[in-house]
PDB file of C-alpha atoms in Angstrom:
ATOM      1  CA  MET A   1       0.029  -0.001   0.016  1.00 72.00           C
ATOM      2  CA  ARG A   2       1.756   3.227  -1.189  1.00 84.00           C
ATOM      3  CA  LEU A   3       1.373   6.048   1.258  1.00 91.00           C
ATOM      4  CA  THR A   4       4.406   7.963   0.389  1.00 92.00           C
ATOM      5  CA  THR A   5       3.006  11.442  -0.214  1.00 96.00           C
ATOM      6  CA  ILE A   6       0.532  12.869   2.264  1.00 97.00           C
ATOM      7  CA  GLY A   7      -1.495  15.978   1.186  1.00 98.00           C
ATOM      8  CA  VAL A   8      -2.922  18.166   3.782  1.00 98.00           C
ATOM      9  CA  VAL A   9      -6.153  20.036   2.818  1.00 98.00           C
ATOM     10  CA  GLY A  10      -6.491  22.936   5.178  1.00 97.00           C
ATOM     11  CA  GLY A  11      -3.828  25.529   6.179  1.00 97.00           C
ATOM     12  CA  GLY A  12      -4.957  26.390   9.751  1.00 96.00           C
ATOM     13  CA  ALA A  13      -3.099  25.539  12.909  1.00 96.00           C
ATOM     14  CA  TRP A  14      -4.071  21.804  13.006  1.00 97.00           C
ATOM     15  CA  GLY A  15      -3.402  21.343   9.367  1.00 98.00           C
ATOM     16  CA  THR A  16      -0.110  22.991   9.605  1.00 98.00           C
ATOM     17  CA  ALA A  17       0.795  20.779  12.633  1.00 98.00           C
ATOM     18  CA  LEU A  18      -0.175  17.618  10.705  1.00 98.00           C
ATOM     19  CA  ALA A  19       1.892  18.676   7.687  1.00 98.00           C
ATOM     20  CA  SER A  20       4.688  19.054  10.023  1.00 97.00           C
ATOM     21  CA  LEU A  21       4.340  15.412  11.199  1.00 96.00           C
ATOM     22  CA  ALA A  22       3.985  14.205   7.748  1.00 96.00           C
ATOM     23  CA  ALA A  23       7.038  15.973   6.517  1.00 96.00           C
ATOM     24  CA  ALA A  24       9.230  15.181   9.499  1.00 93.00           C
ATOM     25  CA  ASP A  25      11.153  12.502   7.599  1.00 90.00           C
ATOM     26  CA  GLY A  26      11.858  14.841   4.721  1.00 93.00           C
ATOM     27  CA  ALA A  27       8.954  13.608   2.406  1.00 93.00           C
ATOM     28  CA  ARG A  28       7.425  16.164   0.159  1.00 95.00           C
ATOM     29  CA  THR A  29       4.109  17.372   1.837  1.00 97.00           C
ATOM     30  CA  PRO A  30       1.694  19.603  -0.193  1.00 98.00           C
ATOM     31  CA  ILE A  31      -0.692  21.632   1.905  1.00 98.00           C
ATOM     32  CA  TRP A  32      -3.609  23.490   0.551  1.00 98.00           C
ATOM     33  CA  ALA A  33      -4.536  26.768   2.148  1.00 97.00           C
ATOM     34  CA  ARG A  34      -7.526  28.994   1.202  1.00 94.00           C
ATOM     35  CA  GLU A  35      -5.557  32.269   2.229  1.00 96.00           C
ATOM     36  CA  ALA A  36      -2.909  33.544  -0.245  1.00 97.00           C
ATOM     37  CA  GLU A  37      -0.851  35.007   2.652  1.00 97.00           C
ATOM     38  CA  VAL A  38      -0.608  31.572   4.185  1.00 98.00           C
ATOM     39  CA  VAL A  39       0.559  29.921   1.039  1.00 98.00           C
ATOM     40  CA  ALA A  40       3.123  32.669   0.472  1.00 98.00           C
ATOM     41  CA  ALA A  41       4.482  32.506   4.128  1.00 98.00           C
ATOM     42  CA  ILE A  42       4.884  28.799   4.097  1.00 98.00           C
ATOM     43  CA  ASN A  43       6.729  28.638   0.760  1.00 98.00           C
ATOM     44  CA  ALA A  44       8.964  31.798   1.340  1.00 97.00           C
ATOM     45  CA  ASP A  45       9.502  31.653   5.069  1.00 97.00           C
ATOM     46  CA  HIS A  46       8.712  28.074   6.149  1.00 98.00           C
ATOM     47  CA  ALA A  47       6.232  29.461   8.634  1.00 98.00           C
ATOM     48  CA  ASN A  48       2.592  30.062   9.237  1.00 98.00           C
ATOM     49  CA  PRO A  49       2.435  33.133  11.322  1.00 97.00           C
ATOM     50  CA  MET A  50      -1.341  33.682  10.777  1.00 96.00           C
ATOM     51  CA  PHE A  51      -2.409  30.380  12.375  1.00 96.00           C
ATOM     52  CA  LEU A  52       0.686  28.825  14.161  1.00 97.00           C
ATOM     53  CA  PRO A  53       3.219  31.651  14.940  1.00 96.00           C
ATOM     54  CA  GLY A  54       6.676  30.833  16.336  1.00 96.00           C
ATOM     55  CA  ILE A  55       6.770  27.368  14.762  1.00 97.00           C
ATOM     56  CA  ALA A  56       9.496  26.657  12.092  1.00 97.00           C
ATOM     57  CA  LEU A  57       8.247  24.399   9.309  1.00 97.00           C
ATOM     58  CA  SER A  58      10.090  21.945   7.251  1.00 97.00           C
ATOM     59  CA  PRO A  59      11.180  22.998   3.797  1.00 97.00           C
ATOM     60  CA  ALA A  60       9.586  19.738   2.590  1.00 97.00           C
ATOM     61  CA  ILE A  61       6.205  21.442   3.130  1.00 98.00           C
ATOM     62  CA  GLU A  62       4.947  22.877  -0.082  1.00 97.00           C
ATOM     63  CA  ALA A  63       1.824  25.211   0.032  1.00 98.00           C
ATOM     64  CA  VAL A  64      -0.490  25.231  -2.926  1.00 97.00           C
ATOM     65  CA  ALA A  65      -3.502  27.367  -3.711  1.00 95.00           C
ATOM     66  CA  THR A  66      -5.648  24.875  -5.833  1.00 96.00           C
ATOM     67  CA  LEU A  67      -6.881  21.487  -4.939  1.00 96.00           C
ATOM     68  CA  ASN A  68      -5.847  20.222  -8.377  1.00 94.00           C
ATOM     69  CA  ALA A  69      -2.242  20.446  -7.113  1.00 94.00           C
ATOM     70  CA  MET A  70      -3.069  17.744  -4.627  1.00 93.00           C
ATOM     71  CA  ALA A  71      -3.875  15.127  -7.352  1.00 93.00           C
ATOM     72  CA  ASP A  72      -0.563  13.198  -6.874  1.00 93.00           C
ATOM     73  CA  ALA A  73      -0.761  12.785  -3.086  1.00 96.00           C
ATOM     74  CA  ASP A  74      -1.343   9.139  -1.963  1.00 97.00           C
ATOM     75  CA  VAL A  75      -3.585  10.046   0.882  1.00 98.00           C
ATOM     76  CA  LEU A  76      -5.339  13.269   1.896  1.00 98.00           C
ATOM     77  CA  LEU A  77      -5.775  14.676   5.405  1.00 98.00           C
ATOM     78  CA  ILE A  78      -8.963  16.831   5.369  1.00 98.00           C
ATOM     79  CA  VAL A  79      -8.302  19.560   8.010  1.00 97.00           C
ATOM     80  CA  THR A  80     -10.959  22.071   7.236  1.00 95.00           C
ATOM     81  CA  PRO A  81     -13.645  23.261   9.610  1.00 93.00           C
ATOM     82  CA  ALA A  82     -16.491  20.866   9.794  1.00 93.00           C
ATOM     83  CA  GLN A  83     -18.902  23.339   8.471  1.00 90.00           C
ATOM     84  CA  ALA A  84     -16.818  23.782   5.293  1.00 92.00           C
ATOM     85  CA  MET A  85     -15.778  20.247   4.696  1.00 94.00           C
ATOM     86  CA  GLY A  86     -18.587  19.470   2.208  1.00 93.00           C
ATOM     87  CA  THR A  87     -17.705  22.347   0.096  1.00 93.00           C
ATOM     88  CA  VAL A  88     -13.993  21.608   0.050  1.00 95.00           C
ATOM     89  CA  LEU A  89     -14.562  17.941  -0.707  1.00 96.00           C
ATOM     90  CA  ALA A  90     -16.769  18.920  -3.748  1.00 95.00           C
ATOM     91  CA  GLY A  91     -13.500  20.517  -5.138  1.00 94.00           C
ATOM     92  CA  LEU A  92     -11.961  16.956  -5.194  1.00 96.00           C
ATOM     93  CA  THR A  93     -14.688  15.541  -7.411  1.00 93.00           C
ATOM     94  CA  GLY A  94     -13.098  14.026 -10.593  1.00 91.00           C
ATOM     95  CA  GLN A  95      -9.775  13.308  -8.948  1.00 94.00           C
ATOM     96  CA  ALA A  96      -8.592   9.602  -8.578  1.00 95.00           C
ATOM     97  CA  PRO A  97     -10.059   8.034  -5.412  1.00 96.00           C
ATOM     98  CA  ARG A  98      -7.588   8.007  -2.556  1.00 96.00           C
ATOM     99  CA  PRO A  99      -7.863   7.411   1.258  1.00 98.00           C
ATOM    100  CA  LEU A 100      -9.371  10.332   3.091  1.00 98.00           C
ATOM    101  CA  VAL A 101      -8.290  10.998   6.649  1.00 98.00           C
ATOM    102  CA  LEU A 102     -10.986  13.420   8.162  1.00 98.00           C
ATOM    103  CA  CYS A 103      -9.703  15.486  10.915  1.00 98.00           C
ATOM    104  CA  ALA A 104     -12.561  17.998  11.456  1.00 95.00           C
ATOM    105  CA  LYS A 105     -14.776  17.469  14.442  1.00 96.00           C
ATOM    106  CA  GLY A 106     -18.526  18.261  14.027  1.00 95.00           C
ATOM    107  CA  ILE A 107     -22.018  17.115  13.025  1.00 95.00           C
ATOM    108  CA  ALA A 108     -23.773  18.057   9.677  1.00 93.00           C
ATOM    109  CA  PRO A 109     -27.551  18.951   9.478  1.00 91.00           C
ATOM    110  CA  GLY A 110     -29.594  15.904   9.994  1.00 90.00           C
ATOM    111  CA  GLY A 111     -27.195  14.411  12.443  1.00 93.00           C
ATOM    112  CA  ARG A 112     -24.829  13.147   9.721  1.00 95.00           C
ATOM    113  CA  SER A 113     -21.276  12.546  10.844  1.00 96.00           C
ATOM    114  CA  MET A 114     -18.289  13.901   9.017  1.00 97.00           C
ATOM    115  CA  ALA A 115     -17.649  10.268   7.605  1.00 98.00           C
ATOM    116  CA  GLU A 116     -21.201  10.226   6.289  1.00 97.00           C
ATOM    117  CA  VAL A 117     -20.734  13.575   4.593  1.00 96.00           C
ATOM    118  CA  ALA A 118     -17.520  12.338   2.991  1.00 97.00           C
ATOM    119  CA  ALA A 119     -18.990   9.116   1.796  1.00 97.00           C
ATOM    120  CA  ALA A 120     -21.873  10.933   0.072  1.00 96.00           C
ATOM    121  CA  MET A 121     -19.664  13.547  -1.438  1.00 95.00           C
ATOM    122  CA  LEU A 122     -16.955  11.065  -2.679  1.00 97.00           C
ATOM    123  CA  PRO A 123     -18.330   7.660  -3.002  1.00 96.00           C
ATOM    124  CA  GLY A 124     -15.573   5.006  -3.499  1.00 95.00           C
ATOM    125  CA  TRP A 125     -12.906   6.933  -1.578  1.00 97.00           C
ATOM    126  CA  PRO A 126     -11.528   4.956   1.496  1.00 98.00           C
ATOM    127  CA  ILE A 127     -12.345   6.989   4.729  1.00 98.00           C
ATOM    128  CA  ALA A 128     -10.567   7.150   7.965  1.00 98.00           C
ATOM    129  CA  VAL A 129     -11.008   9.587  10.949  1.00 98.00           C
ATOM    130  CA  LEU A 130      -8.178  11.065  12.966  1.00 98.00           C
ATOM    131  CA  SER A 131      -9.242  12.270  16.404  1.00 98.00           C
ATOM    132  CA  GLY A 132      -8.172  12.746  19.973  1.00 98.00           C
ATOM    133  CA  PRO A 133      -6.786  15.089  22.553  1.00 98.00           C
ATOM    134  CA  THR A 134      -4.678  17.338  20.407  1.00 97.00           C
ATOM    135  CA  PHE A 135      -3.735  20.925  20.677  1.00 97.00           C
ATOM    136  CA  ALA A 136      -1.912  21.930  17.442  1.00 96.00           C
ATOM    137  CA  ARG A 137       0.814  23.928  18.974  1.00 96.00           C
ATOM    138  CA  GLU A 138       1.843  21.111  21.199  1.00 97.00           C
ATOM    139  CA  VAL A 139       1.881  18.517  18.361  1.00 97.00           C
ATOM    140  CA  ALA A 140       3.880  20.974  16.181  1.00 96.00           C
ATOM    141  CA  ALA A 141       6.313  21.413  19.037  1.00 96.00           C
ATOM    142  CA  GLY A 142       6.873  17.721  19.365  1.00 96.00           C
ATOM    143  CA  LEU A 143       5.308  17.229  22.753  1.00 97.00           C
ATOM    144  CA  PRO A 144       3.859  13.796  23.412  1.00 98.00           C
ATOM    145  CA  THR A 145       0.468  13.110  21.996  1.00 98.00           C
ATOM    146  CA  ALA A 146      -1.750  10.090  21.451  1.00 98.00           C
ATOM    147  CA  VAL A 147      -4.766   9.802  19.109  1.00 98.00           C
ATOM    148  CA  THR A 148      -7.293   7.474  17.544  1.00 98.00           C
ATOM    149  CA  LEU A 149      -7.104   6.678  13.871  1.00 98.00           C
ATOM    150  CA  ALA A 150     -10.391   4.899  12.968  1.00 98.00           C
ATOM    151  CA  CYS A 151     -10.719   3.040   9.755  1.00 98.00           C
ATOM    152  CA  ALA A 152     -13.060   0.182   8.753  1.00 98.00           C
ATOM    153  CA  ASP A 153     -10.375  -1.282   6.714  1.00 97.00           C
ATOM    154  CA  ALA A 154      -7.924  -2.720   9.242  1.00 97.00           C
ATOM    155  CA  ALA A 155      -5.003  -2.992   6.699  1.00 97.00           C
ATOM    156  CA  LEU A 156      -5.340   0.665   5.579  1.00 97.00           C
ATOM    157  CA  GLY A 157      -5.859   1.858   9.202  1.00 97.00           C
ATOM    158  CA  ARG A 158      -2.672   0.160  10.376  1.00 97.00           C
ATOM    159  CA  ALA A 159      -0.786   1.435   7.372  1.00 97.00           C
ATOM    160  CA  LEU A 160      -1.868   5.020   8.037  1.00 97.00           C
ATOM    161  CA  CYS A 161      -0.898   4.683  11.731  1.00 97.00           C
ATOM    162  CA  GLN A 162       2.641   3.540  10.647  1.00 96.00           C
ATOM    163  CA  ARG A 163       2.842   6.372   8.210  1.00 96.00           C
ATOM    164  CA  LEU A 164       1.770   9.034  10.588  1.00 96.00           C
ATOM    165  CA  ALA A 165       3.521   7.734  13.785  1.00 97.00           C
ATOM    166  CA  ARG A 166       6.367   9.697  15.272  1.00 97.00           C
ATOM    167  CA  PRO A 167       8.420   9.213  18.437  1.00 96.00           C
ATOM    168  CA  ALA A 168       6.046  11.802  20.202  1.00 97.00           C
ATOM    169  CA  PHE A 169       2.984  11.160  18.200  1.00 98.00           C
ATOM    170  CA  ARG A 170       1.276   7.860  18.838  1.00 98.00           C
ATOM    171  CA  PRO A 171      -1.935   6.803  16.801  1.00 98.00           C
ATOM    172  CA  TYR A 172      -4.078   3.896  17.962  1.00 98.00           C
ATOM    173  CA  TRP A 173      -6.055   2.101  15.289  1.00 98.00           C
ATOM    174  CA  SER A 174      -9.768   1.544  15.729  1.00 98.00           C
ATOM    175  CA  ALA A 175     -12.473   0.137  13.469  1.00 98.00           C
ATOM    176  CA  ASP A 176     -15.067   2.289  14.882  1.00 98.00           C
ATOM    177  CA  VAL A 177     -15.320   5.325  12.572  1.00 98.00           C
ATOM    178  CA  THR A 178     -18.778   6.210  14.054  1.00 98.00           C
ATOM    179  CA  GLY A 179     -17.466   6.486  17.621  1.00 98.00           C
ATOM    180  CA  ALA A 180     -14.492   8.517  16.622  1.00 98.00           C
ATOM    181  CA  CYS A 181     -16.702  10.951  14.660  1.00 98.00           C
ATOM    182  CA  ILE A 182     -19.149  11.308  17.515  1.00 98.00           C
ATOM    183  CA  GLY A 183     -16.663  11.727  20.360  1.00 98.00           C
ATOM    184  CA  GLY A 184     -14.936  14.585  18.740  1.00 96.00           C
ATOM    185  CA  ALA A 185     -18.063  16.388  17.869  1.00 97.00           C
ATOM    186  CA  VAL A 186     -19.818  16.096  21.243  1.00 98.00           C
ATOM    187  CA  LYS A 187     -16.777  17.078  23.327  1.00 97.00           C
ATOM    188  CA  ASN A 188     -16.755  20.442  21.544  1.00 97.00           C
ATOM    189  CA  VAL A 189     -20.242  21.288  22.853  1.00 97.00           C
ATOM    190  CA  LEU A 190     -19.420  20.039  26.327  1.00 97.00           C
ATOM    191  CA  ALA A 191     -16.186  22.069  26.370  1.00 97.00           C
ATOM    192  CA  ILE A 192     -18.382  25.264  25.969  1.00 96.00           C
ATOM    193  CA  ALA A 193     -20.358  24.178  28.999  1.00 96.00           C
ATOM    194  CA  CYS A 194     -17.330  23.778  31.037  1.00 97.00           C
ATOM    195  CA  GLY A 195     -15.997  27.127  29.890  1.00 96.00           C
ATOM    196  CA  ILE A 196     -19.300  28.597  31.045  1.00 96.00           C
ATOM    197  CA  VAL A 197     -18.789  27.035  34.511  1.00 96.00           C
ATOM    198  CA  ALA A 198     -15.281  28.427  34.747  1.00 96.00           C
ATOM    199  CA  GLY A 199     -16.364  31.880  33.538  1.00 95.00           C
ATOM    200  CA  ARG A 200     -19.092  31.951  36.042  1.00 96.00           C
ATOM    201  CA  ARG A 201     -16.755  31.038  38.784  1.00 96.00           C
ATOM    202  CA  LEU A 202     -18.786  27.960  39.845  1.00 96.00           C
ATOM    203  CA  GLY A 203     -15.873  25.897  40.963  1.00 96.00           C
ATOM    204  CA  ASP A 204     -13.875  22.859  40.185  1.00 95.00           C
ATOM    205  CA  ASN A 205     -16.653  20.602  41.705  1.00 96.00           C
ATOM    206  CA  ALA A 206     -19.108  21.829  39.000  1.00 96.00           C
ATOM    207  CA  ARG A 207     -16.649  21.559  36.290  1.00 96.00           C
ATOM    208  CA  ALA A 208     -15.991  17.757  37.248  1.00 96.00           C
ATOM    209  CA  ALA A 209     -19.692  17.237  37.426  1.00 96.00           C
ATOM    210  CA  VAL A 210     -20.147  18.622  33.881  1.00 96.00           C
ATOM    211  CA  ILE A 211     -17.340  16.515  32.377  1.00 97.00           C
ATOM    212  CA  THR A 212     -18.692  13.347  34.050  1.00 97.00           C
ATOM    213  CA  ARG A 213     -22.360  13.908  33.309  1.00 97.00           C
ATOM    214  CA  GLY A 214     -21.454  15.303  29.813  1.00 97.00           C
ATOM    215  CA  PHE A 215     -19.607  12.015  29.102  1.00 98.00           C
ATOM    216  CA  ALA A 216     -22.801  10.082  30.017  1.00 97.00           C
ATOM    217  CA  GLU A 217     -24.663  12.169  27.367  1.00 98.00           C
ATOM    218  CA  MET A 218     -21.869  11.398  24.921  1.00 98.00           C
ATOM    219  CA  LEU A 219     -22.076   7.832  25.632  1.00 98.00           C
ATOM    220  CA  ARG A 220     -25.920   7.616  25.349  1.00 98.00           C
ATOM    221  CA  TYR A 221     -25.933   9.499  22.017  1.00 98.00           C
ATOM    222  CA  GLY A 222     -23.026   7.429  20.615  1.00 98.00           C
ATOM    223  CA  LEU A 223     -24.551   4.075  21.536  1.00 98.00           C
ATOM    224  CA  ALA A 224     -27.908   5.224  19.987  1.00 97.00           C
ATOM    225  CA  CYS A 225     -25.922   5.928  16.741  1.00 97.00           C
ATOM    226  CA  GLY A 226     -24.146   2.499  16.817  1.00 97.00           C
ATOM    227  CA  ALA A 227     -20.887   3.601  18.326  1.00 98.00           C
ATOM    228  CA  GLU A 228     -18.897   1.310  20.631  1.00 98.00           C
ATOM    229  CA  ALA A 229     -18.596   2.222  24.239  1.00 98.00           C
ATOM    230  CA  ALA A 230     -14.870   1.450  24.299  1.00 98.00           C
ATOM    231  CA  THR A 231     -14.205   4.131  21.565  1.00 98.00           C
ATOM    232  CA  LEU A 232     -16.145   6.740  23.460  1.00 98.00           C
ATOM    233  CA  GLY A 233     -14.214   5.859  26.581  1.00 98.00           C
ATOM    234  CA  GLY A 234     -10.884   6.151  24.773  1.00 98.00           C
ATOM    235  CA  LEU A 235      -8.798   8.917  23.225  1.00 98.00           C
ATOM    236  CA  SER A 236     -11.232  10.274  20.758  1.00 98.00           C
ATOM    237  CA  GLY A 237     -14.108  10.465  23.250  1.00 98.00           C
ATOM    238  CA  LEU A 238     -13.152  10.885  27.003  1.00 98.00           C
ATOM    239  CA  GLY A 239      -9.551  11.775  26.277  1.00 98.00           C
ATOM    240  CA  ASP A 240     -10.507  14.671  23.923  1.00 98.00           C
ATOM    241  CA  LEU A 241     -13.221  15.728  26.373  1.00 97.00           C
ATOM    242  CA  VAL A 242     -10.802  16.122  29.288  1.00 97.00           C
ATOM    243  CA  LEU A 243      -8.500  18.025  27.269  1.00 97.00           C
ATOM    244  CA  THR A 244     -10.843  20.541  25.939  1.00 95.00           C
ATOM    245  CA  CYS A 245     -12.726  20.936  29.140  1.00 95.00           C
ATOM    246  CA  THR A 246      -9.443  21.697  31.229  1.00 93.00           C
ATOM    247  CA  GLY A 247      -7.094  23.173  28.732  1.00 89.00           C
ATOM    248  CA  THR A 248      -7.317  26.887  28.294  1.00 84.00           C
ATOM    249  CA  ALA A 249      -6.093  26.745  24.761  1.00 91.00           C
ATOM    250  CA  SER A 250      -9.376  25.195  23.674  1.00 93.00           C
ATOM    251  CA  ARG A 251     -11.374  27.528  21.427  1.00 93.00           C
ATOM    252  CA  ASN A 252     -14.698  26.013  22.585  1.00 95.00           C
ATOM    253  CA  PHE A 253     -13.800  26.440  26.313  1.00 96.00           C
ATOM    254  CA  ALA A 254     -12.715  30.142  25.541  1.00 94.00           C
ATOM    255  CA  LEU A 255     -16.205  30.687  23.960  1.00 94.00           C
ATOM    256  CA  GLY A 256     -17.889  29.313  27.002  1.00 95.00           C
ATOM    257  CA  PHE A 257     -15.770  31.256  29.357  1.00 95.00           C
ATOM    258  CA  ALA A 258     -16.709  34.436  27.752  1.00 93.00           C
ATOM    259  CA  LEU A 259     -20.311  33.603  27.878  1.00 93.00           C
ATOM    260  CA  GLY A 260     -19.978  32.717  31.552  1.00 94.00           C
ATOM    261  CA  GLU A 261     -18.491  36.047  32.257  1.00 94.00           C
ATOM    262  CA  GLY A 262     -21.247  37.792  30.474  1.00 90.00           C
ATOM    263  CA  ARG A 263     -19.031  38.874  27.569  1.00 85.00           C
ATOM    264  CA  PRO A 264     -19.514  38.503  23.828  1.00 76.00           C
ATOM    265  CA  ALA A 265     -17.297  35.780  22.378  1.00 65.00           C
ATOM    266  CA  ALA A 266     -14.156  36.986  20.778  1.00 62.00           C
ATOM    267  CA  THR A 267     -14.132  36.720  17.133  1.00 56.00           C
ATOM    268  CA  GLY A 268     -11.106  35.785  15.028  1.00 58.00           C
ATOM    269  CA  ARG A 269      -9.715  33.526  12.310  1.00 62.00           C
ATOM    270  CA  THR A 270     -10.147  30.419  14.376  1.00 66.00           C
ATOM    271  CA  ILE A 271     -13.436  28.615  14.848  1.00 74.00           C
ATOM    272  CA  ALA A 272     -15.212  27.173  17.951  1.00 84.00           C
ATOM    273  CA  GLU A 273     -16.767  24.463  16.173  1.00 90.00           C
ATOM    274  CA  GLY A 274     -18.849  23.490  19.109  1.00 92.00           C
ATOM    275  CA  ALA A 275     -20.974  26.696  18.499  1.00 93.00           C
ATOM    276  CA  ALA A 276     -22.281  25.287  15.209  1.00 94.00           C
ATOM    277  CA  THR A 277     -22.505  21.706  16.434  1.00 96.00           C
ATOM    278  CA  ALA A 278     -24.581  22.398  19.461  1.00 96.00           C
ATOM    279  CA  PRO A 279     -28.094  23.175  17.794  1.00 96.00           C
ATOM    280  CA  VAL A 280     -27.603  20.416  15.256  1.00 96.00           C
ATOM    281  CA  LEU A 281     -26.552  17.884  17.911  1.00 97.00           C
ATOM    282  CA  ALA A 282     -29.394  18.896  20.355  1.00 97.00           C
ATOM    283  CA  ALA A 283     -31.914  18.386  17.319  1.00 97.00           C
ATOM    284  CA  ALA A 284     -30.431  15.091  16.388  1.00 97.00           C
ATOM    285  CA  ALA A 285     -30.529  13.819  19.967  1.00 97.00           C
ATOM    286  CA  ALA A 286     -34.248  14.913  20.294  1.00 97.00           C
ATOM    287  CA  ALA A 287     -35.078  13.107  17.111  1.00 96.00           C
ATOM    288  CA  ARG A 288     -33.527   9.937  18.526  1.00 96.00           C
ATOM    289  CA  GLY A 289     -35.105  10.281  21.988  1.00 97.00           C
ATOM    290  CA  VAL A 290     -31.693  10.631  23.534  1.00 98.00           C
ATOM    291  CA  ASP A 291     -31.625  12.842  26.663  1.00 97.00           C
ATOM    292  CA  MET A 292     -28.863  15.353  26.532  1.00 97.00           C
ATOM    293  CA  PRO A 293     -29.645  18.110  28.922  1.00 96.00           C
ATOM    294  CA  ILE A 294     -26.141  19.797  28.946  1.00 97.00           C
ATOM    295  CA  VAL A 295     -26.097  19.879  25.160  1.00 97.00           C
ATOM    296  CA  ALA A 296     -29.680  21.280  24.998  1.00 96.00           C
ATOM    297  CA  ALA A 297     -28.650  23.876  27.589  1.00 96.00           C
ATOM    298  CA  VAL A 298     -25.580  25.012  25.507  1.00 96.00           C
ATOM    299  CA  ALA A 299     -27.690  25.220  22.398  1.00 95.00           C
ATOM    300  CA  GLY A 300     -30.357  27.241  24.176  1.00 94.00           C
ATOM    301  CA  LEU A 301     -27.779  29.717  25.481  1.00 93.00           C
ATOM    302  CA  LEU A 302     -26.055  30.185  22.047  1.00 93.00           C
ATOM    303  CA  ASP A 303     -29.421  31.015  20.231  1.00 89.00           C
ATOM    304  CA  GLY A 304     -30.294  33.485  23.100  1.00 86.00           C
ATOM    305  CA  ALA A 305     -33.275  31.369  24.316  1.00 79.00           C
ATOM    306  CA  MET A 306     -31.985  31.211  27.850  1.00 84.00           C
ATOM    307  CA  THR A 307     -29.650  33.158  29.997  1.00 88.00           C
ATOM    308  CA  VAL A 308     -26.715  31.680  31.868  1.00 91.00           C
ATOM    309  CA  ASP A 309     -28.230  31.847  35.311  1.00 90.00           C
ATOM    310  CA  THR A 310     -31.609  30.432  34.188  1.00 90.00           C
ATOM    311  CA  THR A 311     -29.822  27.597  32.354  1.00 88.00           C
ATOM    312  CA  ILE A 312     -27.707  26.723  35.410  1.00 89.00           C
ATOM    313  CA  ALA A 313     -30.975  26.767  37.750  1.00 89.00           C
ATOM    314  CA  ARG A 314     -32.771  24.570  35.317  1.00 88.00           C
ATOM    315  CA  LEU A 315     -29.983  21.905  35.240  1.00 90.00           C
ATOM    316  CA  LEU A 316     -29.606  21.950  38.998  1.00 87.00           C
ATOM    317  CA  SER A 317     -33.428  21.529  39.548  1.00 90.00           C
ATOM    318  CA  ARG A 318     -33.718  18.521  37.203  1.00 88.00           C
ATOM    319  CA  PRO A 319     -35.503  15.559  39.094  1.00 90.00           C
ATOM    320  CA  LEU A 320     -33.115  13.395  41.048  1.00 87.00           C
ATOM    321  CA  ARG A 321     -32.452  10.005  39.494  1.00 88.00           C
ATOM    322  CA  ALA A 322     -30.132   6.896  39.576  1.00 87.00           C
ATOM    323  CA  GLU A 323     -26.664   7.740  38.244  1.00 88.00           C
ATOM    324  CA  VAL A 324     -26.540   4.794  35.975  1.00 82.00           C
TER     325      VAL A 324
END
């Protein structure tokens, strides 16, 4: 199985960090970026100051401005925001099918996972999902990181793990693509909730409760969608949940923190994907009859239907019940 050239579709912080991994052994690594200034900076200065300042990039990373320039890559890492993934994948139509490794974390309208979106857009292309507790800057800096790489094709999944693995970057293969997709999407919404708790100064006890009860919601929804409990309790579920609910570098946590303090969320080039996922996930859970009160509360806050204090009061006044 030839996986020599890895192409990265997306020139943000996470895409740039993954390109650094792929190029660590000197292999040519094309990376597509939407912003002309990102393409210019990577090619001229071997840096991406817009999204990953202070990180020196390998000269083997070659930025391109068109998706057609990725046609010779053996595998493509799709590292665009979840909300833009379908549009970007449409730009690959007509190219020869190759493995796609989806690195976006979100849920599309109708409750569709990123893998389901990709399969509909590019039928016949093998699909894998890379997910887990990953802050881009730490990965780019070579700090120890472990992730889940989910692929129904065991041979392809293991080959991708071998190609992406580095001394400080350890991918674990899983066959559960559904679980890997769901864990990464749900944790973004729960990270907003934990940010609200921190911004409102509700204490560490409350944050621990949100993480734990939020994981219970993730598990209920995932099992209803056919995911495996072991996957949701692994790196792409619980592991990613712990990171984004405790690490201040999380964009979703930062969004929630601002809401908890009563401030408008800061706007910038980076995206807190949990904000787009929350209403879609809440609707999908309701349609499946899955109880997700924390997710529903975040969705209500984001659309202005409830205030922070009202939301907290409602959650705390829910009827008492058995924990399991």
